[in-house]
Amino acid sequence: MTDYKNLIDGEMVDNGEWLDVLNPANEQVVGRVPACGKDELDRAVAAARRAFKTWKKTSQEERQQVVQGIAAAIKDNADELYRLLTTEQGKPHQQAQQEIYGAAGLAAAQSTLTLDDVINQDDDTRLSRTRRVPVGVVGGIVPWNFPVMMAIQKIVPALVAGCTIVLKPSPFTPLTTLRIAELIKDIVPAGTVNIITGEDHLGPMITEHPDIDKITFTGSTATGKKIMEGASGDLKRITLELGGNDASIVLPDADVEKVAEQLFWSSFSNAGQVCIAAKRVYIHKDIYDDLSKAITEYAKTVVVGDGSQQGTGVGPIQNKKQYERVLELIQDAKDNGYKFLTGGDKDPSGTGYYVPITILDNPPEDARIVAEEQFGPVMPLLKFDTIDEVIERANNSEYGLAGAVWTKDTDKGVEIAEQLETGTVWINEFMQLSPFAPFGGHKQSGFGAEYGVDGLKEFTYPQVITVKRDAAV
Ligand code: NAD
């Protein structure tokens, strides 16, 4: 078992108090991280504030170089990092590799983002120009499903915009992020990136800290609301990436054999613990029987198990609380007599938070498994008749994160996409995010956006400078 330290003001430090981190595949302790509170947070924020004074004045090239250094450090150590990620998060090695290389790729791509000045007026009367200035010290708070990707998608735009950051990983999955902290310690100037760990109660201390100017948060909608409240005290800027209950809509012209496997992974990748997973799959009645059979047949070929073992397709649920929530939703479906195409049972083996792949056959629209975000390996298949009906059903949610339409008629797909109340809609693919396109939720799935120029702008204020040209001075 290894102790992982925090990064504060360019040094790897601990406070002598520790939190255990478990491997969800076997419930064994795999590492310890510092259990921080107000003192460590104050030190990290003070370091970030000091560093901001010089970092905000750096050129775009300097920032780009630092961020590219972060990308290279992650890529060069990918083998070690993805194995560690599987150990703490549970996802199969191949998916952990995708996350690590994805994070390195995101950092490299986003290092090239720029926020150019905009000329508002340029005539004999005046020159008016908008420039973007960094907001200051950022508090970043991330969840346990994609701990590395989420950390990088907060650290990188903060640095590119000229901000400094204090980041808090989830107490369930802090190890890989702290290992990355160690790797980038001498790449980032002291104090620009600080990573501190602690239990959930460290979160509100960050949101309410008087010397933090902005919060960027990814996690549940319930916590997002608390953050908005906590940040309101001094009107901190906020970006919230929250929950989702994404609908996939499969039209009758879709090729059953071709889409079955893709639909499966759109729901079961990372054991369903993805904000943009397909959490409700609406299939047209003409192909419902064939497609539900094809998905179920494919599901039977996928192995649920320890993510470090070759051949595992679906790993354990990341933590006990979420495991119990998923089991509760399955139990609710059983109690209500909904039909299971596969799964529905608790894994008999005992240790590890394993839930067998579970597919439900057309439960009612008001079933908890349809109406709530399951965030686990449970897929409700739902039958629909008309396009108007399915659009209404898909939109009947407090969430509005993403969705997908599957059809050979891509014009029709776009027509449907334009009627969905979500921040992203894919036609014939899923979970594809571009470093250059804004990603954010409508309704209760979020506030603001990450990625692209829109995401970068959230780390800045606009400042307008006007020069009067015909002034009588
Ligand atoms: P969570 O809200 O429980 O925790 C997220 C982070 O917030 C953790 O670091 C936690 O310690 C911290 N936290 C907890 N209480 C806090 C408080 N009162 N104030 C400040 N911080 C606090 O979420 P989770 O269970 O870790 O993640 C699962 C959720 O995240 C799902 O709902 C999922 O859809 C969502 N998610 C959204 C996106 C997205 O981009 N929209 C991506 C991944 C996950």
JSON list of C-alpha atoms in Angstrom, two decimals, residues 18 168 309 311:
[
{"chain": "A", "resi": 18, "resn": "TRP", "atom": "CA", "xyz": [-4.99, 9.75, 6.21]},
{"chain": "A", "resi": 168, "resn": "LYS", "atom": "CA", "xyz": [-10.22, 18.42, -5.00]},
{"chain": "A", "resi": 309, "resn": "GLN", "atom": "CA", "xyz": [-8.20, -9.19, -15.62]},
{"chain": "A", "resi": 311, "resn": "GLY", "atom": "CA", "xyz": [-11.28, -10.13, -21.05]}
]
